[in-house]
Amino acid sequence: MATIYEVSEAAGVSLATVSRVMNGNARVSERTRQKVLDAMDALGYRPNAIAQSLASNRTNSIGLLVSELHGSYFGELMSTIELILKKHGKHVIITAGHVEEHRETEAIDFLTSRRCDALILHAEAVSDDYLTKLGKSGVPVAVVNRKVEGMEDQCFVADNENGGYLATKAAIDNGHKKIGYISGPLFKQDATERLNGHVRALNDAGIDNEPTLLFEGDYHESSGQEGFGKLFSDNADLSVLVCANDEMASGAMTAAREAGLNIPDDLSVIGFDNVLFSRYLHPKLTTINNPVHSMGEMAAAWILENVYDIKSPEPIVHVFEPELVERDSLGPL
Amino acid sequence: MATIYEVSEAAGVSLATVSRVMNGNARVSERTRQKVLDAMDALGYRPNAIAQSLASNRTNSIGLLVSELHGSYFGELMSTIELILKKHGKHVIITAGHVEEHRETEAIDFLTSRRCDALILHAEAVSDDYLTKLGKSGVPVAVVNRKVEGMEDQCFVADNENGGYLATKAAIDNGHKKIGYISGPLFKQDATERLNGHVRALNDAGIDNEPTLLFEGDYHESSGQEGFGKLFSDNADLSVLVCANDEMASGAMTAAREAGLNIPDDLSVIGFDNVLFSRYLHPKLTTINNPVHSMGEMAAAWILENVYDIKSPEPIVHVFEPELVERDSLGPL
DNA sequence: TTAAAAAATGTAAGCGCTTTCAAACGAAAT
DNA sequence: ATTTCGTTTGAAAGCGCTTACATTTTTTAA
């Protein structure tokens, strides 16, 4: 690999001049500029980004922490963020935290040791306190899908409470009264909020919030199956199942079908997230759209604006509204 | 951020000693070791990976190029590779090439400028020639899902030809004779190979390979719909549709259903890849499993062995066999 | 006890760049 | 021609580490 030194030699100019033409941030006469450019591609020169970063104290890279590298939720998040940042010449360094505290902190350590210019975190296991401290440590941090007290202006979240409300409201609007709810693991913020929304919708409609109609799942498909089993055996007159995500809705549908129920005639099902496969389910899943795209986009825009002084065309928004996606799994009572 | 210099000062030792305890690659007496460790966490010291890389000419990171950051195929590939490399303290830097030549080369340039210790490439748009040159340029390169002439021992591929064969063979074994084939875009190696396998199965069974039974799609769902429309209007007696991937199979199923056909009673459908949603389709899709996991795993193992001298427990294999996944969309004639 | 060998630590050069500051240059003004 | 001022270039320090080599300290053997 040719170095800047060899280029300077070949072009007959100093290191500084080569650096100047590379960065285009200082005047260089057209003649020497050309000499340098020629020398560069004669040598096949590629600047060493590592050395550049060390010298300039800038990496032009943004660290992104997600929980997993697979799954359509994270796929969309990563894609969105990468697209918008790359458009501005910035690069994303992605790591996975696997919803385990030590792996998340490890991943964040990695990103900071890499001296990322900023971080975008979808951190689920780490404490609020940790995030607050990190936020004060110097690196600009944007948090996705989590509201951390005291750093609201760096958080980009969906209004999960309202999403939960919308789901249950849709059931109620269809005449349902016996509404089962399969929640996510309640240590997760979004799961609690969605449940709160559900309860509010129930209250608004004057429907009792019976404990036997609630099942706490873990967001995985299998717990949707379990959830159906438990709720249905306790409540034979159950007419709709509101699920805190699409995976569990899918599991519930499978279990319901195995129990001989027809969806939505015997049992309606509603999901949450609107992940890719929800429209491949049969019947197509009625669900709540989770505005992942918007959250990612805005987090990226916020970084561009606050770290690189690249103004966003749109105003920065921190909370995004979920919407009901009406398909075929919710029917009238 | 504290630097190694401040640590050395605080601990009352030289830079070199601090570096030694950090890297654990040289003897340091237990007493000074402890002094240094204490100084480190008193200062909250984090080594600067950028500086380490520059000095040591090692980044401990592997560049990974995928076509997209979303989609279950790439999700699985990224997850697999990250998991195994992280287990050995290596990090993955992921970039997306979006199946466009200049974006792929740009992404690769980025990875090399970052001085990755090695590259794992799922490159679709770039030429064989380019890859060959890159392979000779010094960075160790592993290629996934593509066989490049002259660098076979760095390529990790599925036996797509045989996969295509298995799909059509399954149709034939079920008594079908009028077999429609929706291929992928034939500029892609895997699409061509799958088609070749299809043709071989036809020949083996003595079935004519009629041009009106072939439709070239683009691997997207919509072209599955088109494909069905075209093939079905030309061949009213079509009894099975073999599709070169699951997305197109899904599209074809939708279109068939809209045309009033029942699957698999009126028309059987077979997919390829066995992506996540294939089992959420209705009926569940019979498909060919694409051994993405194995390819990723092996590419990672190869890098560990060849770049970091970490021996793989399993022998290195370069070609992986797809398998038929029997579900509900293929029925007897 | 002393010399030799082994272990622990320090010194300093260098990784490939950026960037400040000073020097050289050229054109316009006198 | 000389001065002046803006433009272009170069010299050199430094970013935070690693590592070869030199030096000092400790251990072992005689």
PDB file of C-alpha atoms in Angstrom, chain A residues 10 18 29 46 59 71 85-86 90 126 130 143 149 159 214 218 223-224 233 245 266 303 308 314:
ATOM      1  CA  ALA A  10       6.365  11.045  -6.806  1.00  0.00           C
ATOM      2  CA  VAL A  18      -0.817  15.987  -0.780  1.00  0.00           C
ATOM      3  CA  SER A  29      -2.821  25.653  -7.442  1.00  0.00           C
ATOM      4  CA  ARG A  46      -5.661   4.847  -0.999  1.00  0.00           C
ATOM      5  CA  THR A  59     -13.625   9.020  12.085  1.00  0.00           C
ATOM      6  CA  GLY A  71     -35.148  -9.792  11.939  1.00  0.00           C
ATOM      7  CA  LEU A  85     -25.833   8.599   6.676  1.00  0.00           C
ATOM      8  CA  LYS A  86     -24.047   7.204   3.673  1.00  0.00           C
ATOM      9  CA  LYS A  90     -20.662   8.978   6.827  1.00  0.00           C
ATOM     10  CA  VAL A 126     -28.453  -1.458  29.891  1.00  0.00           C
ATOM     11  CA  TYR A 130     -25.640   3.960  32.290  1.00  0.00           C
ATOM     12  CA  VAL A 143     -31.330   6.587  21.623  1.00  0.00           C
ATOM     13  CA  GLU A 149     -35.383  10.474  31.637  1.00  0.00           C
ATOM     14  CA  ASP A 159     -45.824   6.363  21.090  1.00  0.00           C
ATOM     15  CA  LEU A 214     -53.912 -10.869  30.540  1.00  0.00           C
ATOM     16  CA  ASP A 218     -41.789 -12.778  25.874  1.00  0.00           C
ATOM     17  CA  SER A 223     -45.339 -17.480  23.932  1.00  0.00           C
ATOM     18  CA  GLY A 224     -48.165 -16.451  21.628  1.00  0.00           C
ATOM     19  CA  SER A 233     -58.923 -22.143  28.630  1.00  0.00           C
ATOM     20  CA  ASN A 245     -46.219  -7.971  18.708  1.00  0.00           C
ATOM     21  CA  ASP A 266     -64.430 -17.445  15.799  1.00  0.00           C
ATOM     22  CA  ILE A 303     -26.692  13.183  14.335  1.00  0.00           C
ATOM     23  CA  TYR A 308     -21.623  17.389  11.492  1.00  0.00           C
ATOM     24  CA  GLU A 314     -37.354  18.418   8.170  1.00  0.00           C
TER      25      GLU A 314
END
